[in-house]
Amino acid sequence: MNVLAHGIGSQHDLPLSPFYAFAGAFAALFVSFLALGLLWSASRFRGDRAGRPIPVALQRLADARPTRMVARVLGLAAALFVLLHLLLGPNGPEHNPAAGSVYVLLWVGLVPASLLLGPVWRLLNPLRTLHLLVCRALGRDPAAGRPLAVHLGLWPAAAGLLAFTWLELVAPDPASSTALLLFFVLHGVVHLAGAARHGACWFDQADAFEVYSGLLARLSPLGRRPADRRLVLRSPFNGLDAVPQTPGLVATVCVMLGSTAYDGFSDAPSWITTVQTSPLGRTTAATLGLFAAVAVAVVATLYALCAGATRLISGQLSHPLTAFAHSLVPIALGYLVAHYFTLFVTEGPHTVMVALATDKPAPPEPPLAPGGIATLQAAAIVIGHVLGVVAAHDRSVRLFPPARAVAGQLPLLALMIAYTIGGLTLLLA
């Protein structure tokens, strides 16, 4: 189960020259930064106002009640399938598809699904559907409830993401039915109680999987304009520009970045030796590594230092932490692709074969040779950072006076370089 719990497994023998990987990454970042500074002097992204409406027939099909009912039924059926296998199935991913369904089809599968179709988990979420059914049975409006405190923001989602990644990367036996059952029972109780108190809007801000899917969907070419609820085709940059500057946004994205970075670092032989020989015990040492020194705290601290430097240079930016947090989303996406591509294309079909009761199914071979996989992973990290530079530049020229627009981005460029070094080092070291 190590493959399911820790991404793609060993990466330290990938046939890619570190020199060329780092040189290419630095060249891409510097060329992008210089080109943007010279050629991009005014903001071009329009956020939720942008987009070309899709044909009316497709809009009606997407918004039709039967379409939404089918999606909700599929979400409930999938949740029931996993629950029954956790309760009644054998213990072990070789014969039980529950762990693969959670760690591969759900956690990793939400990435391509959200990029292609938008925030799909909002419709599939079985907890949202259960809340809707209970409200209808009681004759209550699902949206009714006490307003959420403004300062709460996305902090519950950040905590939920951290809890799930702890289960995936640190827990002693993340594939066991007991561990998964305990997590999802607690997850369900917390969110159904929150929805009962605050209404369906609770899921928008507090459900870790909905927020995760929604942030990735900001890079989807398919979006919805809030003004008229029309589905539109748009530049992913416009979707990214529309990310709300909500409390807890930075924490959520830093958990996405930091946990993926820890996934790569936890495979290093030196770290494996450290946690296995630690007097604190393996689980405690790994938990500290995830929560603090290795991953999440490092990512968040670097970003906070960058935001502080940006505020000093600009002289007028009141909320630098949230102003540029959207530029971290494509970086997180690049890390996710780099670490989980092979897992998804091999263990995903394997999980489906186990679910179909195929006798001793073998995981399919990766679609790319090791050199191709290494190139794809490095390219995903570099492209994610370049997209982050573009998003940050457009926001910078909108917020800063022209004389400070380029200088105000220097801390962000330094941050992107630091993240790139870290990401490629974890990939190639």
Short mmCIF file of C-alpha atoms in Angstrom, two decimals, residues 183-354:
data_model
loop_
_atom_site.label_atom_id
_atom_site.label_comp_id
_atom_site.label_asym_id
_atom_site.label_seq_id
_atom_site.Cartn_x
_atom_site.Cartn_y
_atom_site.Cartn_z
CA PHE A 183 -11.85 9.43 9.20
CA PHE A 184 -15.02 9.46 7.13
CA VAL A 185 -17.33 9.02 10.11
CA LEU A 186 -15.73 12.04 11.77
CA HIS A 187 -15.73 13.91 8.46
CA GLY A 188 -19.43 13.20 7.94
CA VAL A 189 -20.49 14.08 11.48
CA VAL A 190 -18.61 17.39 11.46
CA HIS A 191 -19.94 18.54 8.10
CA LEU A 192 -23.52 17.41 8.54
CA ALA A 193 -23.59 19.17 11.91
CA GLY A 194 -22.06 22.28 10.34
CA ALA A 195 -24.61 22.23 7.50
CA ALA A 196 -27.48 21.76 9.98
CA ARG A 197 -26.35 24.88 11.82
CA HIS A 198 -25.26 27.10 8.93
CA GLY A 199 -27.04 25.75 5.87
CA ALA A 200 -25.63 24.44 2.60
CA CYS A 201 -23.15 27.33 2.39
CA TRP A 202 -21.15 25.45 5.03
CA PHE A 203 -19.91 23.02 2.35
CA ASP A 204 -18.72 25.89 0.12
CA GLN A 205 -16.22 27.05 2.73
CA ALA A 206 -15.63 24.12 5.07
CA ASP A 207 -15.70 20.88 3.08
CA ALA A 208 -12.07 20.11 2.22
CA PHE A 209 -12.86 18.21 -0.97
CA GLU A 210 -15.25 20.89 -2.28
CA VAL A 211 -12.74 23.67 -1.66
CA TYR A 212 -9.93 21.57 -3.16
CA SER A 213 -12.01 20.86 -6.28
CA GLY A 214 -13.16 24.48 -6.48
CA LEU A 215 -9.64 25.91 -6.37
CA LEU A 216 -8.43 23.54 -9.08
CA ALA A 217 -11.55 24.35 -11.13
CA ARG A 218 -10.41 27.98 -11.27
CA LEU A 219 -7.96 26.75 -13.93
CA SER A 220 -10.71 25.07 -15.93
CA PRO A 221 -11.69 26.57 -19.29
CA LEU A 222 -15.31 26.04 -18.23
CA GLY A 223 -16.67 28.54 -15.73
CA ARG A 224 -19.85 30.25 -14.61
CA ARG A 225 -20.44 34.00 -14.52
CA PRO A 226 -21.98 35.02 -11.17
CA ALA A 227 -23.84 37.95 -12.72
CA ASP A 228 -26.13 35.90 -14.98
CA ARG A 229 -25.21 32.28 -14.02
CA ARG A 230 -24.19 31.55 -17.61
CA LEU A 231 -21.70 28.79 -18.29
CA VAL A 232 -18.82 30.22 -20.30
CA LEU A 233 -15.60 29.19 -21.98
CA ARG A 234 -12.80 31.34 -20.60
CA SER A 235 -9.09 31.65 -20.23
CA PRO A 236 -7.97 29.74 -17.12
CA PHE A 237 -6.20 32.94 -16.05
CA ASN A 238 -9.56 34.69 -15.77
CA GLY A 239 -10.83 31.90 -13.56
CA LEU A 240 -7.70 32.17 -11.46
CA ASP A 241 -8.05 35.94 -11.22
CA ALA A 242 -11.54 35.45 -9.77
CA VAL A 243 -10.37 33.45 -6.73
CA PRO A 244 -11.97 35.27 -3.75
CA GLN A 245 -9.51 36.82 -1.29
CA THR A 246 -10.99 34.88 1.61
CA PRO A 247 -9.49 34.32 5.07
CA GLY A 248 -7.88 30.89 5.13
CA LEU A 249 -7.12 30.89 1.39
CA VAL A 250 -3.38 31.11 1.98
CA ALA A 251 -3.53 28.31 4.55
CA THR A 252 -5.51 26.07 2.20
CA VAL A 253 -3.13 26.52 -0.74
CA CYS A 254 -0.09 26.13 1.52
CA VAL A 255 -1.48 22.82 2.79
CA MET A 256 -1.90 21.69 -0.82
CA LEU A 257 1.67 22.70 -1.62
CA GLY A 258 3.29 21.61 1.62
CA SER A 259 1.64 18.21 1.86
CA THR A 260 2.63 17.38 -1.73
CA ALA A 261 6.18 18.50 -0.98
CA TYR A 262 6.23 16.28 2.09
CA ASP A 263 4.99 13.39 -0.03
CA GLY A 264 8.10 13.77 -2.17
CA PHE A 265 10.44 14.32 0.76
CA SER A 266 9.09 11.39 2.78
CA ASP A 267 10.42 9.02 0.12
CA ALA A 268 14.03 10.16 0.69
CA PRO A 269 16.15 7.46 2.35
CA SER A 270 17.53 9.96 4.87
CA TRP A 271 14.03 10.93 6.03
CA ILE A 272 12.91 7.30 6.20
CA THR A 273 15.89 6.56 8.46
CA THR A 274 15.13 9.64 10.58
CA VAL A 275 11.52 8.72 11.30
CA GLN A 276 12.30 5.05 11.86
CA THR A 277 15.06 5.79 14.39
CA SER A 278 13.46 8.83 16.05
CA PRO A 279 13.01 8.48 19.85
CA LEU A 280 9.63 10.16 19.39
CA GLY A 281 8.39 7.26 17.33
CA ARG A 282 7.68 7.06 13.61
CA THR A 283 4.20 8.59 13.66
CA THR A 284 5.10 11.54 15.89
CA ALA A 285 8.26 12.33 13.93
CA ALA A 286 6.42 12.12 10.59
CA THR A 287 3.58 14.28 11.94
CA LEU A 288 6.05 16.96 13.00
CA GLY A 289 7.68 16.74 9.58
CA LEU A 290 4.36 17.23 7.82
CA PHE A 291 2.94 19.91 10.08
CA ALA A 292 6.01 21.99 10.69
CA ALA A 293 9.65 21.95 9.68
CA VAL A 294 9.55 20.04 6.41
CA ALA A 295 6.42 21.03 4.59
CA VAL A 296 3.47 23.19 5.47
CA ALA A 297 5.18 25.66 7.83
CA VAL A 298 8.11 26.12 5.47
CA VAL A 299 5.81 26.83 2.53
CA ALA A 300 3.67 29.23 4.56
CA THR A 301 6.65 31.01 6.14
CA LEU A 302 8.29 31.63 2.78
CA TYR A 303 5.05 33.01 1.41
CA ALA A 304 4.51 35.24 4.45
CA LEU A 305 8.04 36.66 4.12
CA CYS A 306 7.38 37.32 0.44
CA ALA A 307 4.09 39.09 1.23
CA GLY A 308 5.78 41.25 3.85
CA ALA A 309 8.53 42.27 1.42
CA THR A 310 5.93 43.03 -1.25
CA ARG A 311 4.06 45.30 1.13
CA LEU A 312 7.25 47.21 2.01
CA ILE A 313 8.09 47.75 -1.66
CA SER A 314 4.58 48.73 -2.72
CA GLY A 315 4.03 51.01 0.25
CA GLN A 316 0.24 50.74 0.00
CA LEU A 317 -0.87 47.12 -0.29
CA SER A 318 -3.16 46.44 2.69
CA HIS A 319 -3.67 42.67 2.33
CA PRO A 320 -0.58 41.23 0.60
CA LEU A 321 -1.13 37.70 1.94
CA THR A 322 -4.41 37.15 0.10
CA ALA A 323 -3.74 39.51 -2.82
CA PHE A 324 -1.33 37.08 -4.50
CA ALA A 325 -2.46 33.77 -3.02
CA HIS A 326 -4.20 32.87 -6.29
CA SER A 327 -0.78 32.66 -7.97
CA LEU A 328 0.05 29.64 -5.80
CA VAL A 329 -2.82 27.54 -7.23
CA PRO A 330 -1.09 26.66 -10.56
CA ILE A 331 2.07 25.84 -8.59
CA ALA A 332 0.08 23.43 -6.43
CA LEU A 333 -1.41 21.93 -9.59
CA GLY A 334 2.07 21.42 -11.04
CA TYR A 335 3.18 19.61 -7.89
CA LEU A 336 0.07 17.42 -7.96
CA VAL A 337 0.66 16.41 -11.58
CA ALA A 338 4.35 15.76 -10.95
CA HIS A 339 3.75 13.55 -7.92
CA TYR A 340 0.55 11.74 -8.82
CA PHE A 341 0.39 11.30 -12.60
CA THR A 342 1.87 7.81 -12.59
CA LEU A 343 -0.19 6.79 -9.59
CA PHE A 344 -3.43 7.80 -11.31
CA VAL A 345 -2.78 6.12 -14.66
CA THR A 346 -1.61 2.85 -13.08
CA GLU A 347 -3.41 2.45 -9.75
CA GLY A 348 -6.64 4.01 -11.05
CA PRO A 349 -7.35 1.22 -13.56
CA HIS A 350 -6.05 -1.31 -11.03
CA THR A 351 -8.60 -0.09 -8.47
CA VAL A 352 -11.38 -0.40 -11.05
CA MET A 353 -10.31 -3.96 -11.83
CA VAL A 354 -10.33 -4.83 -8.12
#
